[in-house]
PDB file of C-alpha atoms in Angstrom:
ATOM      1  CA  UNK A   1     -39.924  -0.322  71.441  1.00  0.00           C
ATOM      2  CA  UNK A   2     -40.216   1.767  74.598  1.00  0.00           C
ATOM      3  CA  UNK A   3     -40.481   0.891  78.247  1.00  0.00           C
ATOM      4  CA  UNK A   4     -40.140   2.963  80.905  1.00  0.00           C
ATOM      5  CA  UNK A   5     -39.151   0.057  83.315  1.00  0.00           C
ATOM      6  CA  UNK A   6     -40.450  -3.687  83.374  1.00  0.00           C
ATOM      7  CA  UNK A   7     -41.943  -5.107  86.492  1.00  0.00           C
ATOM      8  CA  UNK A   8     -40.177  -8.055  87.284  1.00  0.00           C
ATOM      9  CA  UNK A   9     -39.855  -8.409  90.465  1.00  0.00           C
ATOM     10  CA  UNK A  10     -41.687 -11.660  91.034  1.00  0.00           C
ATOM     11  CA  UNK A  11     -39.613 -13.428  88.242  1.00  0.00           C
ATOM     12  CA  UNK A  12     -36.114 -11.610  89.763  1.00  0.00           C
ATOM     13  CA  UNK A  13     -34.744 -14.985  90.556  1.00  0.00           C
ATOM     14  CA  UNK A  14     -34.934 -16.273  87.012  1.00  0.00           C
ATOM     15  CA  UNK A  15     -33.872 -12.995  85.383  1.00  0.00           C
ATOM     16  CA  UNK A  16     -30.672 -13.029  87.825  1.00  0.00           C
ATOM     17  CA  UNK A  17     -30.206 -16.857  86.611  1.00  0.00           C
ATOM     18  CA  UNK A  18     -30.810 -15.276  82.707  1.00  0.00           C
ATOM     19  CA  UNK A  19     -28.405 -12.991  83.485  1.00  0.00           C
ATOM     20  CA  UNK A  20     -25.844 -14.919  85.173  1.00  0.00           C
ATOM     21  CA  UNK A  21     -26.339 -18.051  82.701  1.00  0.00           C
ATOM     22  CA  UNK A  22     -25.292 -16.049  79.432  1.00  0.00           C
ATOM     23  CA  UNK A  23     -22.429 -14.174  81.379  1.00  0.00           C
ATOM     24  CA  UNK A  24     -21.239 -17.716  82.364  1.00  0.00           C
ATOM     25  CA  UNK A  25     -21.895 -18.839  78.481  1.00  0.00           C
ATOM     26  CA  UNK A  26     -20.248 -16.115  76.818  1.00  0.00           C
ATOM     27  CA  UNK A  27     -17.165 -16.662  79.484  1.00  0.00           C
ATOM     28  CA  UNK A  28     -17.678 -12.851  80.523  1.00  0.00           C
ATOM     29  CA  UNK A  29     -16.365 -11.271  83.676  1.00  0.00           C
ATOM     30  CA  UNK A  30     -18.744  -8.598  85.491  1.00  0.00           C
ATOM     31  CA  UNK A  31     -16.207  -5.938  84.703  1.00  0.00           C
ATOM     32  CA  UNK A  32     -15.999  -6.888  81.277  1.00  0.00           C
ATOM     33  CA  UNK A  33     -19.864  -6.467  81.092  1.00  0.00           C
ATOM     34  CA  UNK A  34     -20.273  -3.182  82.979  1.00  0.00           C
ATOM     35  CA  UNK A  35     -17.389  -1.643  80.982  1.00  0.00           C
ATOM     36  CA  UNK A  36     -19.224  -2.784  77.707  1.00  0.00           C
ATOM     37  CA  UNK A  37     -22.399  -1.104  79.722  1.00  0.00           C
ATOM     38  CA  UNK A  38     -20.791   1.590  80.420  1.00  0.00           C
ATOM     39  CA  UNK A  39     -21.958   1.135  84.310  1.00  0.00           C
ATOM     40  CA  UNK A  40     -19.580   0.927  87.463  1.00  0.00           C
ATOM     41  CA  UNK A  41     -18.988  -2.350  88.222  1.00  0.00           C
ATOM     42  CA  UNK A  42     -21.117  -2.230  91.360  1.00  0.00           C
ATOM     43  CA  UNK A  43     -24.317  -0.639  89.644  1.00  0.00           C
ATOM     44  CA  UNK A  44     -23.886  -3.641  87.461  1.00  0.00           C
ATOM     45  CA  UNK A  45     -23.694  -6.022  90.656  1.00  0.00           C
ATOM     46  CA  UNK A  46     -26.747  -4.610  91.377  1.00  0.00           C
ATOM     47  CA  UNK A  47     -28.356  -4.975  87.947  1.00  0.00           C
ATOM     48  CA  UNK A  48     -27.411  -8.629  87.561  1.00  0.00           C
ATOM     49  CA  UNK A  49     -28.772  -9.242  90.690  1.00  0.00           C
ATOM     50  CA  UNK A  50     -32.226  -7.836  89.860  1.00  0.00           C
ATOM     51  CA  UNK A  51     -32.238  -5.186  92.316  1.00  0.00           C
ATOM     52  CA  UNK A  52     -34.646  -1.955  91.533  1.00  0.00           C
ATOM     53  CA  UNK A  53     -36.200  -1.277  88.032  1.00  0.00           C
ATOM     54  CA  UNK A  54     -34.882  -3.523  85.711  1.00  0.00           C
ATOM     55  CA  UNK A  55     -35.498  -1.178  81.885  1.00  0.00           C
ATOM     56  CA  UNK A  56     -35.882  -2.149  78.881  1.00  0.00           C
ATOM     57  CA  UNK A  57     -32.679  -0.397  77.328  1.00  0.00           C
ATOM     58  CA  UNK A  58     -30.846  -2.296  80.571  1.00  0.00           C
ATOM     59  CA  UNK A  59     -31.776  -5.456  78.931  1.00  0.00           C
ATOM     60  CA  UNK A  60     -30.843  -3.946  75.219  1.00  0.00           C
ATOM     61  CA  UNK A  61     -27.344  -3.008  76.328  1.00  0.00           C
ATOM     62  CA  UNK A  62     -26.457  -6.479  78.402  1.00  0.00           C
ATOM     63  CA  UNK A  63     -27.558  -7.977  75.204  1.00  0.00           C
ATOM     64  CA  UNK A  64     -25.193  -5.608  73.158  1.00  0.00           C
ATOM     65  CA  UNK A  65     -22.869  -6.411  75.990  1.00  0.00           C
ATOM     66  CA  UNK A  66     -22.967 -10.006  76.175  1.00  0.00           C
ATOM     67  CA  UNK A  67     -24.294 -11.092  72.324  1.00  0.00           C
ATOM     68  CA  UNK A  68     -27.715 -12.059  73.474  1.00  0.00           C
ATOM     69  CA  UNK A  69     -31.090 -11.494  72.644  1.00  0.00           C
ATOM     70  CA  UNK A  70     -33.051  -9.224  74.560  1.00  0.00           C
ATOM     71  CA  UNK A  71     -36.390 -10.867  73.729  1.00  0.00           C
ATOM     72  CA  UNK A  72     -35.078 -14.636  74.497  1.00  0.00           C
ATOM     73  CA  UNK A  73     -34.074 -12.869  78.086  1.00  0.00           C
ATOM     74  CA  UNK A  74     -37.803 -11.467  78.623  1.00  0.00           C
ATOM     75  CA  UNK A  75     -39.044 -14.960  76.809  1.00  0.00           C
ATOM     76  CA  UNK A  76     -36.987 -17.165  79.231  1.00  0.00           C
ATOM     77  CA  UNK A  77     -38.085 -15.128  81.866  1.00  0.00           C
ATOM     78  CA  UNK A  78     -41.620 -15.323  80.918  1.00  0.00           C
ATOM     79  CA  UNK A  79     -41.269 -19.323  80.460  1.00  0.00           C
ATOM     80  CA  UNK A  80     -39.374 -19.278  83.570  1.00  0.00           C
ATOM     81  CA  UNK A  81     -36.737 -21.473  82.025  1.00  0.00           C
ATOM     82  CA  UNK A  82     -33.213 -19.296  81.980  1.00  0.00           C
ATOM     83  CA  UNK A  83     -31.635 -21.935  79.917  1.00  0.00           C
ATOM     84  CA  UNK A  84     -34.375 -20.596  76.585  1.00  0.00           C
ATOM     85  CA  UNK A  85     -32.075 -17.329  76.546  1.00  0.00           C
ATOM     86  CA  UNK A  86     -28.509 -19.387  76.491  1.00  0.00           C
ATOM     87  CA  UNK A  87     -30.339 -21.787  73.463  1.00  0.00           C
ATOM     88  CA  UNK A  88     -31.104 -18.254  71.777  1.00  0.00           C
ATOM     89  CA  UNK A  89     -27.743 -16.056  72.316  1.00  0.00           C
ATOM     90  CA  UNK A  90     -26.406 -17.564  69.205  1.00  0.00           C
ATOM     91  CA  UNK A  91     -29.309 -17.620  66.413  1.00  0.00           C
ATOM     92  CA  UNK A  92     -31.094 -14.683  68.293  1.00  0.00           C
ATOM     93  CA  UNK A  93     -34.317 -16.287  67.054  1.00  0.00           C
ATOM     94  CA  UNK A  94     -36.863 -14.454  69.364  1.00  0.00           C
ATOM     95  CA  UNK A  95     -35.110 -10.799  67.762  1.00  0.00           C
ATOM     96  CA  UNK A  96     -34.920 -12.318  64.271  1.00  0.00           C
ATOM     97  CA  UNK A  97     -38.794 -13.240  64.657  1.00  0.00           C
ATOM     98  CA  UNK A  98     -39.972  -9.836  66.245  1.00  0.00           C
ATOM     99  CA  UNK A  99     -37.539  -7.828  63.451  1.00  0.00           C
ATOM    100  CA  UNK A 100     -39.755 -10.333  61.151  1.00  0.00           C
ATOM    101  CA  UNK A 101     -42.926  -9.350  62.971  1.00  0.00           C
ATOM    102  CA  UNK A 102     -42.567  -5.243  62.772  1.00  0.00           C
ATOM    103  CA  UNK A 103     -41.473  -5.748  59.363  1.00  0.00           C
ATOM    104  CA  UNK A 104     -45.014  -7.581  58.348  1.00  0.00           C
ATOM    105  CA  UNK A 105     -46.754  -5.087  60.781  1.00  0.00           C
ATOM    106  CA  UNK A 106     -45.259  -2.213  58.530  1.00  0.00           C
ATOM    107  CA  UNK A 107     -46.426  -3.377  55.406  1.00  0.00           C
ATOM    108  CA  UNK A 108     -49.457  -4.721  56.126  1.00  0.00           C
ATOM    109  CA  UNK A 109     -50.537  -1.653  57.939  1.00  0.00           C
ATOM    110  CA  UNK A 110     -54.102  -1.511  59.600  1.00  0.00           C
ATOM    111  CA  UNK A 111     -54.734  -4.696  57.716  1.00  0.00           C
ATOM    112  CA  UNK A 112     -53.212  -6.721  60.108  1.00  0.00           C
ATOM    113  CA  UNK A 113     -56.582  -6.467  62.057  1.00  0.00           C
ATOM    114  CA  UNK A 114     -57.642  -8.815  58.820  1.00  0.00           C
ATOM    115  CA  UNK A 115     -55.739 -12.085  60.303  1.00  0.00           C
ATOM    116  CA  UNK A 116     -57.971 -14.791  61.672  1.00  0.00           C
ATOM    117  CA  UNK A 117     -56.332 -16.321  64.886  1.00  0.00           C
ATOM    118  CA  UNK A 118     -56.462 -19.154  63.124  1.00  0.00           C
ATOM    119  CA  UNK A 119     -54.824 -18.679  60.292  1.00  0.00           C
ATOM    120  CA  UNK A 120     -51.671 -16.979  62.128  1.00  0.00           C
ATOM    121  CA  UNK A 121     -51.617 -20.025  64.819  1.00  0.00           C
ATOM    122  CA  UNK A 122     -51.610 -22.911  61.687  1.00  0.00           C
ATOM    123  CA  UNK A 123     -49.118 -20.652  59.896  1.00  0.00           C
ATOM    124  CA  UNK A 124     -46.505 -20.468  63.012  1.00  0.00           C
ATOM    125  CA  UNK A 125     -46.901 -24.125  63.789  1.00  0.00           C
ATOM    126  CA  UNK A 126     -46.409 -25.154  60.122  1.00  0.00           C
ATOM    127  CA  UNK A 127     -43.206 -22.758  60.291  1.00  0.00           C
ATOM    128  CA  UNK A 128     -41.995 -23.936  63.695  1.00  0.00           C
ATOM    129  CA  UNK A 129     -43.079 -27.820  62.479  1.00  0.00           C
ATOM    130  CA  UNK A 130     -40.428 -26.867  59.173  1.00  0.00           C
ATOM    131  CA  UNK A 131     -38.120 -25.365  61.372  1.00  0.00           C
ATOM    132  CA  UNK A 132     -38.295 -28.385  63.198  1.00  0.00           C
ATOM    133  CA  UNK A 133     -37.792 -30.801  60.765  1.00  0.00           C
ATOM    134  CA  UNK A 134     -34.923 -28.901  59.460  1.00  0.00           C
ATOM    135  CA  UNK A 135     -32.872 -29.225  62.664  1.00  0.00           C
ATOM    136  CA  UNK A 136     -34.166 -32.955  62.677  1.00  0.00           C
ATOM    137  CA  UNK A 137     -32.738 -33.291  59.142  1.00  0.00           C
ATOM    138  CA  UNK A 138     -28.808 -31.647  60.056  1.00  0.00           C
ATOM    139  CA  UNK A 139     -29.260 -33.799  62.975  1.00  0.00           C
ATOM    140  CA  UNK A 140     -29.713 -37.017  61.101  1.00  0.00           C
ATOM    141  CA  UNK A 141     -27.049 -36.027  57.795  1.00  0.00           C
ATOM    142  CA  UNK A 142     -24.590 -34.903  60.970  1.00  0.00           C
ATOM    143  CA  UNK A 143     -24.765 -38.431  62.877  1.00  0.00           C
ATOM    144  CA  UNK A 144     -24.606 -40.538  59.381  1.00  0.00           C
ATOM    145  CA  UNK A 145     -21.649 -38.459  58.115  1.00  0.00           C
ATOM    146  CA  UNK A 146     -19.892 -39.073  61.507  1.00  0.00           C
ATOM    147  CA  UNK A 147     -20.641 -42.737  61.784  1.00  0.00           C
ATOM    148  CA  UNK A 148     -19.802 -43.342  58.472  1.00  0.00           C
ATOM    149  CA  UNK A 149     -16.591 -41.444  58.660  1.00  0.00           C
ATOM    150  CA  UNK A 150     -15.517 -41.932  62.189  1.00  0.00           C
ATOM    151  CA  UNK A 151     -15.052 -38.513  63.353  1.00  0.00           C
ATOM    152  CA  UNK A 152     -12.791 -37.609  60.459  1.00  0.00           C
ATOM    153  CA  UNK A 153     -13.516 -34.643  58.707  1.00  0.00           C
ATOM    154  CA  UNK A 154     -12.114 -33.947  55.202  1.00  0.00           C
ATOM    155  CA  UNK A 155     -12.897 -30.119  54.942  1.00  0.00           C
ATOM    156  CA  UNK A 156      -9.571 -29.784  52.275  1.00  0.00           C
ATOM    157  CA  UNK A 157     -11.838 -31.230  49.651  1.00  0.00           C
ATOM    158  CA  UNK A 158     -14.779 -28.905  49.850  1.00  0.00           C
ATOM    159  CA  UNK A 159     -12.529 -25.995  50.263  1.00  0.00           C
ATOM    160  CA  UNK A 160     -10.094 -26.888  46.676  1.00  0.00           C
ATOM    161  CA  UNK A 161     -13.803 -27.584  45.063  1.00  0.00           C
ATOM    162  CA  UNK A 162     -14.785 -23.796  45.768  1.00  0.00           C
ATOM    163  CA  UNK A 163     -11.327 -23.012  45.391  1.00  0.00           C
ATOM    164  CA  UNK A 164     -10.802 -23.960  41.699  1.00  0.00           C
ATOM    165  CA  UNK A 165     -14.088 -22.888  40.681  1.00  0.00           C
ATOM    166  CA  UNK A 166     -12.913 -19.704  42.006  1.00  0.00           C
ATOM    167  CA  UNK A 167      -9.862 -19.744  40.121  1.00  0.00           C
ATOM    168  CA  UNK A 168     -11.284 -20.233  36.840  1.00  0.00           C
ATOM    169  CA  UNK A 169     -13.539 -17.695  37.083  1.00  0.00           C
ATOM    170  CA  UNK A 170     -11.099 -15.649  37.743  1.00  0.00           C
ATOM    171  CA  UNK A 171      -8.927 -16.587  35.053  1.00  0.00           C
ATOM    172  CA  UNK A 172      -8.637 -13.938  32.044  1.00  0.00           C
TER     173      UNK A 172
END
């Protein structure tokens, strides 16, 4: 994907925010991500703070730079809620979806044209409604577990499981 620059200078404040959110997040210094830019620290000043043409491969490298996602950035940007990238710099679900996207676009071709609005709107909501539930679910096991143990976690056992079945594969 290709962009000569991205207009953004209406949304500046909450790309600065973005910007200055996942620095904070990833417990970055602005040396640390020019260097990692390969920028002087003062052309990255200037970056972070939105002034000029903000490009595309800008974005790309604070990503690199920082372990973000460039597409949560333009996404939180977009919602205008700077927080959206932060939630995302982990998972990098906006990437992982678009990697998913130009994957399907590839295979399917010119057939894409096929889809029915429809039928791609129910299938992301019954995605994002399982995706949902699934967080709901580790939510609910997490707080049970906890309450039912105290805080205490007994990781030993798990590991020695894994570990002997390990072991006797191994053995001759």
């Amino acid at each position: 994907m290709s962009f000569s620059f991205l207009d953004l200078s209406e949304e500046r404040d909450i790309l600065c925010k973005v910007f200055r959110a996942i620095k904070k997040k990833r417990n970055l210094t602005s040396r640390e991500i020019a260097d990692s830019m390969g920028l002087a620290l003062r052309t990255y000043e200037q970056f972070e703070s939105g002034s000029g043409r903000i490009l595309f491969g800008q974005i790309q490298k604070f990503s690199e730079a920082t372990d973000s996602d460039p597409f949560a950035i333009l996404l939180a940007v977009m919602y205008r809620t700077p927080e959206f990238a932060v939630h995302c710099a982990d998972n990098k679900f906006p990437l992982i979806i678009t990697m998913s996207i130009e994957r399907f676009a590839e295979d399917m071709g010119s057939d894409v044209s096929l889809l029915e609005p429809l039928n791609v709107i129910t299938g992301c909501q019954r995605y994002l409604a399982e995706l949902k539930k699934k967080i709901a679910d580790d939510e609910l096991t997490v707080s049970k577990w906890l309450n039912g143990k105290r805080g205490y976690i007994d990781l030993g056992r798990l590991s020695l499981r894994g570990f002997r079945r390990t072991k006797r594969r191994e053995a001759p």
